[in-house]
Short mmCIF file of C-alpha atoms in Angstrom, two decimals:
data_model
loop_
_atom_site.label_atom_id
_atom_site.label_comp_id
_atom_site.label_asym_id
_atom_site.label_seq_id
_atom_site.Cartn_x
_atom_site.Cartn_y
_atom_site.Cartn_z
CA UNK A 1 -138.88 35.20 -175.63
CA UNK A 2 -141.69 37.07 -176.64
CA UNK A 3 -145.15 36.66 -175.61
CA UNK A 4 -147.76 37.97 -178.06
CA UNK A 5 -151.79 38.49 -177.14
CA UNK A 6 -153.94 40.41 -179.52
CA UNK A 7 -153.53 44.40 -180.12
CA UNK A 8 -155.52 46.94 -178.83
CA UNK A 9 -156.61 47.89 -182.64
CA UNK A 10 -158.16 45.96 -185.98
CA UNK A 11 -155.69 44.21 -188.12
CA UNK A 12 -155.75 43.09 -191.79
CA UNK A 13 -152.62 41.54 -193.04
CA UNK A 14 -151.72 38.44 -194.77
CA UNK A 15 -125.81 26.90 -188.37
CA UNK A 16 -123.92 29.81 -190.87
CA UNK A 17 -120.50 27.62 -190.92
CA UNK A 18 -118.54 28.96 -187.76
CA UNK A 19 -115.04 29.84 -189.05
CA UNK A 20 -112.06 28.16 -187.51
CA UNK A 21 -110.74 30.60 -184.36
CA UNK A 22 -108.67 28.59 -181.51
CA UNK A 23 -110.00 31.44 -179.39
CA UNK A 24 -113.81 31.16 -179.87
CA UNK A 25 -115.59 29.12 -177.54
CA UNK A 26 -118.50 27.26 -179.06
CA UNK A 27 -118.59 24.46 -181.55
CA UNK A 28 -115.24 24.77 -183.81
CA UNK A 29 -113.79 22.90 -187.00
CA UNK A 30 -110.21 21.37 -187.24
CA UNK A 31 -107.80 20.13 -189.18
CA UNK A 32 -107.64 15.96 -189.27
CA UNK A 33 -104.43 15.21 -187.50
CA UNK A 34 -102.41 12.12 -186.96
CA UNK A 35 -103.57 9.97 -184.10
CA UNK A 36 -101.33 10.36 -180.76
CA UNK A 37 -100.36 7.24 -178.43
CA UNK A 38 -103.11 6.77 -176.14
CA UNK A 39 -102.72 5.32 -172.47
CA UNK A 40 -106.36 4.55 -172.01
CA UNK A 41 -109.57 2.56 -171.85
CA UNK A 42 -112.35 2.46 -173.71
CA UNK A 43 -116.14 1.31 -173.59
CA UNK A 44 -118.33 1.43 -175.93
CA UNK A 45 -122.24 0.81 -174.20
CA UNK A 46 -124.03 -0.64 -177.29
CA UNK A 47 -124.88 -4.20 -178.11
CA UNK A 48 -125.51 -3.90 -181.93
CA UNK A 49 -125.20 -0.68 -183.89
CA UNK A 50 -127.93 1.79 -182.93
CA UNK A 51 -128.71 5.23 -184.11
CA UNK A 52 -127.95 6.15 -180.96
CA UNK A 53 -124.96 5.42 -178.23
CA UNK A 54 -122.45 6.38 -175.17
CA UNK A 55 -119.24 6.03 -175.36
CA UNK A 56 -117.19 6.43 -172.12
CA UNK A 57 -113.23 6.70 -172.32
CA UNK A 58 -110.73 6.54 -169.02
CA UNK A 59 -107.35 7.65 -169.46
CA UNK A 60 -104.91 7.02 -166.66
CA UNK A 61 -102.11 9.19 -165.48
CA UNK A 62 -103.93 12.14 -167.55
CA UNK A 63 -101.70 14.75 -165.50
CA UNK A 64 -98.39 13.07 -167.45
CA UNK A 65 -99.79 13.29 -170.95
CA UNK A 66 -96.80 14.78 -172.84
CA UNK A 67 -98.65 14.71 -176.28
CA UNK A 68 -100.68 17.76 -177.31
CA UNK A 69 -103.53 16.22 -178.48
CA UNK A 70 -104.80 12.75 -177.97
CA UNK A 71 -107.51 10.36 -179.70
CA UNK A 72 -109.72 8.20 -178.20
CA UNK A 73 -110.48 4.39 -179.90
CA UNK A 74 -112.93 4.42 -182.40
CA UNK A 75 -116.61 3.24 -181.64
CA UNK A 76 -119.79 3.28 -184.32
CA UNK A 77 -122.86 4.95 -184.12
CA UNK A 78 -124.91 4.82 -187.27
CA UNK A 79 -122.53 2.56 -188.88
CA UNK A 80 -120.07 5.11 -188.80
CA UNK A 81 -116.69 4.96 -186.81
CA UNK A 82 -115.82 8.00 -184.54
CA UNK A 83 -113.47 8.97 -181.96
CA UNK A 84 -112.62 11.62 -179.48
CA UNK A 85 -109.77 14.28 -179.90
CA UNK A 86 -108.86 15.77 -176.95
CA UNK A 87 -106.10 18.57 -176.26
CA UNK A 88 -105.14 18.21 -172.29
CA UNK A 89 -103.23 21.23 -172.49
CA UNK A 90 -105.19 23.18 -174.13
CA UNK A 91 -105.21 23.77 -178.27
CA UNK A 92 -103.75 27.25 -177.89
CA UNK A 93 -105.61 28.37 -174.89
CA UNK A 94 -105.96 27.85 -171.02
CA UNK A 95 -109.04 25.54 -171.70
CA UNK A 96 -109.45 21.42 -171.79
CA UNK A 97 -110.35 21.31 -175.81
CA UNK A 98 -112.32 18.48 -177.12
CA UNK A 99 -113.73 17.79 -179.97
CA UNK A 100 -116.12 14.65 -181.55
CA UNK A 101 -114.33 13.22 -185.33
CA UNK A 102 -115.11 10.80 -188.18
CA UNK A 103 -112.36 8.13 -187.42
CA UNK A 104 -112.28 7.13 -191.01
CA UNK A 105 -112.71 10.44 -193.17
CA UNK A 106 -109.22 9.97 -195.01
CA UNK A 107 -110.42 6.82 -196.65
CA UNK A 108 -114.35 7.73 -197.60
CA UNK A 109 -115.52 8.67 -200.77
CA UNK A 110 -115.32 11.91 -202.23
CA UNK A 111 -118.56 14.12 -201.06
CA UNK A 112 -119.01 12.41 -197.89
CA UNK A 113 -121.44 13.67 -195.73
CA UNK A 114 -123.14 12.59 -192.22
CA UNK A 115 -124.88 14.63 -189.77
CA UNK A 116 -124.83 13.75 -185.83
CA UNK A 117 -125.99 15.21 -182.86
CA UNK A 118 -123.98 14.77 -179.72
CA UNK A 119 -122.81 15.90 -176.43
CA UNK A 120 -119.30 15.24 -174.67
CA UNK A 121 -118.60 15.53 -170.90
CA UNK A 122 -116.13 15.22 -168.53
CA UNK A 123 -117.29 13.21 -165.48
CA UNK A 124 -117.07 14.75 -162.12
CA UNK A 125 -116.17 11.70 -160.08
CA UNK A 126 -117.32 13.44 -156.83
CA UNK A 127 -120.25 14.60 -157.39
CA UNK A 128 -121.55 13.53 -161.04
CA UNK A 129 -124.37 16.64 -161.48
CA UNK A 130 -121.26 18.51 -161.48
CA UNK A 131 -119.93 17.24 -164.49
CA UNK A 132 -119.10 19.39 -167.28
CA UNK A 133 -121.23 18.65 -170.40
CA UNK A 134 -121.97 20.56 -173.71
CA UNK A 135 -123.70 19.38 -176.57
CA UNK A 136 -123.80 20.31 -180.20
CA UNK A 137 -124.89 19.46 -183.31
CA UNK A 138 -123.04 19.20 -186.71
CA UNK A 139 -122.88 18.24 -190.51
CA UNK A 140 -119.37 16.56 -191.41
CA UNK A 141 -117.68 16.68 -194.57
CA UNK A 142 -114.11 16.39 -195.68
CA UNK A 143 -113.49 19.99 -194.78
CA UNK A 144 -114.77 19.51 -191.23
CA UNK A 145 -114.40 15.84 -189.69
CA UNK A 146 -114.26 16.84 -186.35
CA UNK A 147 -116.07 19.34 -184.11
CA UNK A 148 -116.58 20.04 -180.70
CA UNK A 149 -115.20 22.62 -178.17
CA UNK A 150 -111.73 24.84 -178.03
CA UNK A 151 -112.57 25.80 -174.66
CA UNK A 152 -114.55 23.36 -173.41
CA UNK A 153 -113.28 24.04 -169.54
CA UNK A 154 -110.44 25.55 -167.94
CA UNK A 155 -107.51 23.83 -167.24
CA UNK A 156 -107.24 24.81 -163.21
CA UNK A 157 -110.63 23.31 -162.64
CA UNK A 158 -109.74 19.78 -164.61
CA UNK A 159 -106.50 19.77 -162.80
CA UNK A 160 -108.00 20.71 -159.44
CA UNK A 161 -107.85 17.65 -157.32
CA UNK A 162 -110.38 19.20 -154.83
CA UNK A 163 -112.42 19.23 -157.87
CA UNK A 164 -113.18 15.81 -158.68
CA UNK A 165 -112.46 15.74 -162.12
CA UNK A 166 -109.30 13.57 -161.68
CA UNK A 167 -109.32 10.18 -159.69
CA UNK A 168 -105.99 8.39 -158.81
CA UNK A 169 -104.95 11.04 -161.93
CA UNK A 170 -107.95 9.21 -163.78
CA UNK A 171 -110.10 11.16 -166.52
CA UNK A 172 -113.53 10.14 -167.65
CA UNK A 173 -114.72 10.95 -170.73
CA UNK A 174 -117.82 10.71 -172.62
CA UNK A 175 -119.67 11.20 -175.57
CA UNK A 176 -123.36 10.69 -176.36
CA UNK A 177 -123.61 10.53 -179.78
CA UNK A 178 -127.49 10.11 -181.92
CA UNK A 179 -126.52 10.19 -186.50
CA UNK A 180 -129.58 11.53 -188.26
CA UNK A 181 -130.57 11.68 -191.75
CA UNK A 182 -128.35 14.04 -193.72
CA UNK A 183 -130.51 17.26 -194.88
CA UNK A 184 -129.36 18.39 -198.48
CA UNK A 185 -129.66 21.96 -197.26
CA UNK A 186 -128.63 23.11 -200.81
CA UNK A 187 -131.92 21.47 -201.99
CA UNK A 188 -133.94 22.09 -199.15
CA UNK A 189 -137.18 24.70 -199.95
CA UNK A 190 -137.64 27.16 -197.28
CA UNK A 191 -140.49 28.69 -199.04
CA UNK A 192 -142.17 25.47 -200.08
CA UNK A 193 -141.46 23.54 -196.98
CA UNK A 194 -142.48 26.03 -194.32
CA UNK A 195 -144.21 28.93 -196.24
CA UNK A 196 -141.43 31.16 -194.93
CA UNK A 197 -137.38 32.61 -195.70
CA UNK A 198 -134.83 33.01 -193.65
CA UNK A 199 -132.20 36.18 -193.51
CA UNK A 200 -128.56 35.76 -194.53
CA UNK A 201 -125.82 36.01 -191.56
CA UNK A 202 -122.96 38.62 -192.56
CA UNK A 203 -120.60 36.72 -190.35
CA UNK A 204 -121.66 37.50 -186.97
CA UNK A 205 -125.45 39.08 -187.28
CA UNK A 206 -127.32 35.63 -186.33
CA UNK A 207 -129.18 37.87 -183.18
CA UNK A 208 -129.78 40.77 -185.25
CA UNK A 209 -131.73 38.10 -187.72
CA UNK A 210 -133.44 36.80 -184.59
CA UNK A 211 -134.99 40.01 -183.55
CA UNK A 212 -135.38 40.95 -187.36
CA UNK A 213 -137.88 37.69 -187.72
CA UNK A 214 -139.28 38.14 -184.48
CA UNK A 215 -140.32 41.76 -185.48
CA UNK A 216 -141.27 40.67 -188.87
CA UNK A 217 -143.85 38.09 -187.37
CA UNK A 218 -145.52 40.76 -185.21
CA UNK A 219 -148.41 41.60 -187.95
CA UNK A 220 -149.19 44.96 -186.94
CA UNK A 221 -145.42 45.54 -186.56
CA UNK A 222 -145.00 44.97 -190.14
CA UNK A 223 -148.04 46.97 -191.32
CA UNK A 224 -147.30 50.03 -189.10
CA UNK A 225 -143.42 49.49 -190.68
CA UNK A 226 -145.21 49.37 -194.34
CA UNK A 227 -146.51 52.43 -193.77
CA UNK A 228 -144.15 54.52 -193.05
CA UNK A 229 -143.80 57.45 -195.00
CA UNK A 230 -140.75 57.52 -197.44
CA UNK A 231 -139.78 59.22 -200.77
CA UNK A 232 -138.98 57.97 -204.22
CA UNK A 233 -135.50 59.80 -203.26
CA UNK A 234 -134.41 57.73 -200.24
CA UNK A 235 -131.86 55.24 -200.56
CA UNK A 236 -132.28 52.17 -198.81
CA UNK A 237 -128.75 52.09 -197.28
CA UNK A 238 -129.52 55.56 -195.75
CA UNK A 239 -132.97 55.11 -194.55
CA UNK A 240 -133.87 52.90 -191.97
CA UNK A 241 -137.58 52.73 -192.28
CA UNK A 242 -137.11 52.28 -196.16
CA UNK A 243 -134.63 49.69 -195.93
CA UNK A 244 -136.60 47.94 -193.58
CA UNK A 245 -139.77 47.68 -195.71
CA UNK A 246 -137.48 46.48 -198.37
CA UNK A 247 -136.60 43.79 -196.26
CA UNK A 248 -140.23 43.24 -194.89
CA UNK A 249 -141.17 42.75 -198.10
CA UNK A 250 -138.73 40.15 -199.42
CA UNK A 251 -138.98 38.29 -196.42
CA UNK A 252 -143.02 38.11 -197.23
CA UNK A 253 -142.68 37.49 -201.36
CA UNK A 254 -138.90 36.12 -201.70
CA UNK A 255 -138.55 32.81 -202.55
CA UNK A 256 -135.42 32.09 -201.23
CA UNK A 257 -133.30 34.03 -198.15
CA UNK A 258 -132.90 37.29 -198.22
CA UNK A 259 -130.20 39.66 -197.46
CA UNK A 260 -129.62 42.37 -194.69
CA UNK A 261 -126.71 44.82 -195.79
CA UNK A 262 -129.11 47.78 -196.77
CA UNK A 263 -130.49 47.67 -193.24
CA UNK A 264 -127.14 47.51 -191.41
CA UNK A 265 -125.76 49.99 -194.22
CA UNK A 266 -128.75 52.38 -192.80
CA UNK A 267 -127.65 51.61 -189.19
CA UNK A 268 -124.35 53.09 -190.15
CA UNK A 269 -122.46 50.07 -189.52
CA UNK A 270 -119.64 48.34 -191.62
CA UNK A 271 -118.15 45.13 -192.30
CA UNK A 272 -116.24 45.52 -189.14
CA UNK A 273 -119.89 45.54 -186.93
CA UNK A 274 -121.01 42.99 -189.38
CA UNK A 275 -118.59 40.67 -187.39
CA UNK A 276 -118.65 41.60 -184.24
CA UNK A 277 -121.54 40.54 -181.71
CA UNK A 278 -124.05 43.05 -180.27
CA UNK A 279 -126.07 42.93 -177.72
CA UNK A 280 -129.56 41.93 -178.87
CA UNK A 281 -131.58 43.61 -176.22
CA UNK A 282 -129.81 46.67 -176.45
CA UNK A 283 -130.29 46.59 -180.80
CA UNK A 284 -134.05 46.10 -180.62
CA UNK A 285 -134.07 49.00 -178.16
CA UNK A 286 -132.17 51.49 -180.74
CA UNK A 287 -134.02 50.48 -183.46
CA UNK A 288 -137.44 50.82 -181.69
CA UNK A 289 -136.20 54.13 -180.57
CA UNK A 290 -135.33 55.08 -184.07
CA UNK A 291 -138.44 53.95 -185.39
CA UNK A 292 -140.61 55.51 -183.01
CA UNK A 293 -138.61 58.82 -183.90
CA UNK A 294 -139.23 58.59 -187.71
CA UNK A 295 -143.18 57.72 -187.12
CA UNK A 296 -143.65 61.09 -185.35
CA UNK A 297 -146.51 63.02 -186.94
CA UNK A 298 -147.50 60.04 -189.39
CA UNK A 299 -150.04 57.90 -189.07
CA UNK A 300 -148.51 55.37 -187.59
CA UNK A 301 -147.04 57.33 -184.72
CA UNK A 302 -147.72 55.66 -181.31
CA UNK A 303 -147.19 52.29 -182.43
CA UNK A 304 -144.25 50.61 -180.74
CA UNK A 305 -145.85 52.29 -177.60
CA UNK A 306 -149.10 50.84 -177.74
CA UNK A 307 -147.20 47.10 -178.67
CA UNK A 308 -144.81 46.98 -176.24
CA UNK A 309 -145.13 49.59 -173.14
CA UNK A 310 -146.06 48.08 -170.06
CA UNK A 311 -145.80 49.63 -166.62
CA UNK A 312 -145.03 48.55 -163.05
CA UNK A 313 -144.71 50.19 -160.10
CA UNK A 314 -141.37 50.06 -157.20
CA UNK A 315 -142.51 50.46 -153.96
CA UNK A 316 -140.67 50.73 -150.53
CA UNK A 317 -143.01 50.59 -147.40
CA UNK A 318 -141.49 51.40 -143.95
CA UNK A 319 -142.55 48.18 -141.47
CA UNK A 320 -142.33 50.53 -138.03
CA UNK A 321 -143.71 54.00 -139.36
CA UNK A 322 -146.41 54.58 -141.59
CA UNK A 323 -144.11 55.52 -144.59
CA UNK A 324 -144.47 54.45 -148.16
CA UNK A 325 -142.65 55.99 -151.15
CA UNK A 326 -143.91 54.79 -154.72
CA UNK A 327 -142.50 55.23 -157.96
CA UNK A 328 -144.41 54.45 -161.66
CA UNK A 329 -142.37 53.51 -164.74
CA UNK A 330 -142.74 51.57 -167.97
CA UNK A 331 -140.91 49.20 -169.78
CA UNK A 332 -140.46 47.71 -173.27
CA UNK A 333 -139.37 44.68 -171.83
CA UNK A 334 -138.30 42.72 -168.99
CA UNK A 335 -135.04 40.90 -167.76
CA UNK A 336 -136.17 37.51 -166.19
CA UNK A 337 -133.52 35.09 -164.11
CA UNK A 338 -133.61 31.59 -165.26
CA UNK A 339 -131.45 29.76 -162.87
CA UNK A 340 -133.24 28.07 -160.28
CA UNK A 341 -136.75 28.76 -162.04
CA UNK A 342 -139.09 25.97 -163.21
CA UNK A 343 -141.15 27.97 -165.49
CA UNK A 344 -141.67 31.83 -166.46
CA UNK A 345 -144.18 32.15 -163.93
CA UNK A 346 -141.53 31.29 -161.48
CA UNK A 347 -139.20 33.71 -163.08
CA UNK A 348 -141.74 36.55 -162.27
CA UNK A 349 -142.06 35.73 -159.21
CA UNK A 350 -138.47 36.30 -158.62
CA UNK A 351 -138.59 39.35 -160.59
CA UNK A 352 -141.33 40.65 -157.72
CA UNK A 353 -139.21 39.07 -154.51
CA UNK A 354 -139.48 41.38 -151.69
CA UNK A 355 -136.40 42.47 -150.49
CA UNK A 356 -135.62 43.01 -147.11
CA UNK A 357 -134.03 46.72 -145.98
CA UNK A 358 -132.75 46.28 -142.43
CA UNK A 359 -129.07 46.54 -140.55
CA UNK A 360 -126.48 48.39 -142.11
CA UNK A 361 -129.20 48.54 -145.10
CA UNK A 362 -131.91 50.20 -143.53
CA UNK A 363 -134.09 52.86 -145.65
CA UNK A 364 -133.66 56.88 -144.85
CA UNK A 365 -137.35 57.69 -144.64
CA UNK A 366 -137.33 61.40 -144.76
CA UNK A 367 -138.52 62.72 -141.72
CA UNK A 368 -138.76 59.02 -139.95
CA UNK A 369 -134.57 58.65 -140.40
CA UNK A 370 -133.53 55.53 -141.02
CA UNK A 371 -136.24 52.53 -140.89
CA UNK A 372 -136.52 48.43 -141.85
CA UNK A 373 -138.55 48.24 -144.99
CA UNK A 374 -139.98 46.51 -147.64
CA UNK A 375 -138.67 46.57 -151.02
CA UNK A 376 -140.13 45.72 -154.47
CA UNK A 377 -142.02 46.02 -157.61
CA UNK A 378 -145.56 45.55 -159.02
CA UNK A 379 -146.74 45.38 -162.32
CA UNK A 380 -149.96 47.91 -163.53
CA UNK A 381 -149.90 46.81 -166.64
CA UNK A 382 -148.65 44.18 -169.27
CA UNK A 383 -148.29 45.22 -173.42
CA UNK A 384 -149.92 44.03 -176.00
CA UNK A 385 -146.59 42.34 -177.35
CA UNK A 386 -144.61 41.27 -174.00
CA UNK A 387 -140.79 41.09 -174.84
CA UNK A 388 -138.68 39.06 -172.17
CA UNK A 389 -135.23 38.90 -172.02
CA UNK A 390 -134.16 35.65 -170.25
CA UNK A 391 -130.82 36.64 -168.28
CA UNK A 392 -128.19 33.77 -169.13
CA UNK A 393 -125.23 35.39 -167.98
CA UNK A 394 -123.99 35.89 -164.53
CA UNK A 395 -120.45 36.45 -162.96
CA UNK A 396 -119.01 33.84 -161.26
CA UNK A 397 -116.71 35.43 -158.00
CA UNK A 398 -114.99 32.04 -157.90
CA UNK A 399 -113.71 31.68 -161.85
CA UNK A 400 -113.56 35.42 -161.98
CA UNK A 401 -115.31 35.46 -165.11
CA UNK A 402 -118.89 35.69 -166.64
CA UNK A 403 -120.70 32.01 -167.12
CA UNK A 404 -123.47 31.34 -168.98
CA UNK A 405 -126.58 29.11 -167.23
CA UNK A 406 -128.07 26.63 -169.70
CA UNK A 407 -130.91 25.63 -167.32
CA UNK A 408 -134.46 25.48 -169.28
CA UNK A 409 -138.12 25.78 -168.41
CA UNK A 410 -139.03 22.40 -167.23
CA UNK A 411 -142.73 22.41 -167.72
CA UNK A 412 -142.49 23.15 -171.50
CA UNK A 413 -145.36 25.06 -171.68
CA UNK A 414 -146.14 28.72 -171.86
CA UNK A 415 -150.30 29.83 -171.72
CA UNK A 416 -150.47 32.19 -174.43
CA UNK A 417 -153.49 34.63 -172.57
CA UNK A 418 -155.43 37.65 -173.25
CA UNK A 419 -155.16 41.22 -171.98
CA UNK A 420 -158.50 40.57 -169.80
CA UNK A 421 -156.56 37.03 -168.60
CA UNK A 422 -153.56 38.26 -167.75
CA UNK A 423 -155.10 40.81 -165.56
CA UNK A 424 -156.42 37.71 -163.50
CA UNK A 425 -152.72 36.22 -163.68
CA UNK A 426 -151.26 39.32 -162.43
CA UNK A 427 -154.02 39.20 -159.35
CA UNK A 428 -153.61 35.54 -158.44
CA UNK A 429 -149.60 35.83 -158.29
CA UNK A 430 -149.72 38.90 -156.48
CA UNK A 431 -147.24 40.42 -159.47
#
């Protein structure tokens, strides 16, 4: 997330198809197979044939299922038939895999098309807000008539009885399914429709194009970027400040997406890093880096400074002795928790939570020994361009692995505020 609120200086300026991989979790393609015996029940909640439906599936004595994958009855949505797949061991890994398919794709027409957006959940029969749901979106085809989740959840929680995902050996099932109008995306217009181009993904560079459009949509970014001194000499796939004017520049006159291998060729990366995923926080802090390097002693030098360097200010006060220790630093942008927070006010104020130094955690004050105190952080001052890195990731002691939160602001609304503004935010949260 990045907030923007005007510079401190004048301005003047004008679903890449996920490859089949039984080990990626995330939305995945497979082959149509033939439909297993099923021992199960079915209901479809829908009087006529909406746009829009749930369809709920039981199946009984799930812990005997011999078969390795298992369909669901059909049900229409749209006026198309679908069905579940399921794998209840697994398709190749130690997760539940489920996927959403187009009952009928072996007898449609040739060039077949429908686009859906749906979710599908296992019911926790315990508690229900524990159920496990994801949701997706996708365009079908003959190529790909079903998609969904390889590792939708692992196996030892779904076969936990203390979990509640089995009942009497029961599984519930279900799938919320809404078909939408089919987008011709080889006719769409980017240009025409939206005044604007998109980047190409080299297989796995989808963040990198993030940040790159993010960056690109910063104004006096881009004009600080245009003028960056280069030479007729310079070869775009050895200079990062030429290749990324070239791409600056066909991202603002292009009529159609534009390509990023020059830049990523100037990063010194190869096909290899093309497909692998990097940290996005960590990229836009190298490249700044680099960028701020090569605009030393040009006219541009100072820039990603004065956009994005804020500073703040930790802070441990003794509570018994009159002891305080104080420490300034800046920042080019912040980590903010999003579990448990209604809005990103309520993330800072997490961010600024006072912790408590006491018992076997008590503070060595120097002369004082050790002492309860007071521990934190206040901000001094907030950039021009505020970049905020929402923290989705967390390890989970229990699974023994790293889980991603997919909890969302619930107010929907972010005040975009001035420098002068936020000042008066900053005051009234105590931040």
């Amino acid at each position: 997330m990045t907030l923007v609120t005007p510079p401190p200086i004048d301005q003047e300026d004008e679903n890449m198809l996920v490859p089949h991989s039984d080990l990626v979790e995330g939305p995945q393609p497979l082959e149509v197979v033939a439909q297993a015996e099923t021992g199960s029940t079915t209901e479809n909640q829908q009087v006529e044939d909406p746009q829009a439906s749930r369809f709920t599936w039981k199946i009984e004595n799930f812990s005997g299922l011999n078969t390795r994958k298992l369909y669901s009855d059909f049900f229409v949505v749209g006026g198309y038939k679908w069905r579940i797949l399921i794998f209840p061991k697994g398709n190749n890994v130690d997760h539940l895999s489920m996927y959403l398919d187009v009952a009928d794709s072996s007898n449609l027409p040739y060039g077949w098309i429908r686009y859906a957006q749906f979710s599908l959940a296992v019911v926790n029969q315990i508690h229900n807000k524990y159920s496990v749901r994801k949701e997706t979106q996708h365009q079908f085809n003959a190529r790909e008539s079903d998609w969904g989740f390889t590792s939708f959840m692992p196996l030892s929680e779904l076969y936990d009885p203390g979990r509640g995902y089995l009942a009497n050996d029961t599984c519930i099932i279900e799938a919320e399914v809404a078909v939408r109008r089919v987008v011709d995306y080889w006719a769409y217009d980017s240009k025409k429709e939206t005044g604007f181009v998109g980047l190409k993904n080299q297989g796995a560079t989808c963040y990198m194009n993030s940040l790159l459009q993010t960056l690109y949509h910063i104004p006096y970014f881009r004009k600080a970027v245009y003028h960056m001194p280069t030479t007729e000499n310079d070869l775009p796939s050895a200079s990062i400040p030429l290749a990324l004017q070239s791409l600056f520049y066909k991202l603002q006159y292009n009529d159609s997406s534009v390509a990023t291998k020059e830049l990523t060729k100037s990063f010194g990366w190869d096909t290899y890093d093309s497909f692998m995923q990097h940290d996005v926080q960590e990229l836009n802090r190298v490249l700044c880096e680099k960028l701020e390097d090569k605009m030393k002693g040009t006219v541009v030098e100072g820039t990603i400074q004065q956009l994005f360097e804020g500073h703040h200010m930790n802070y441990i006060e003794c509570i018994n002795v009159d002891y305080k220790s104080t420490r300034k630093e800046s920042f080019y942008d912040l980590q903010l928790d999003v579990k448990g927070c209604c809005d990103v006010y309520a993330s800072f104020d997490k961010y600024v939570e006072v912790e408590s130094l006491d018992g076997d955690n008590k503070y060595q004050a120097e002369q004082y020994g050790l002492q309860d105190a007071r521990k934190g952080v206040l901000f001094n001052d907030f950039p021009p361009v505020l970049q905020l890195q929402l923290k989705r990731f967390e390890y989970d002691f229990v699974r023994d692995t790293m889980v991603k939160s997919c909890e969302y602001y619930c107010s929907g609304e972010v005040k975009i505020v001035g420098i002068a503004d936020m000042r008066k935010v900053i005051l009234n949260n105590n931040w």
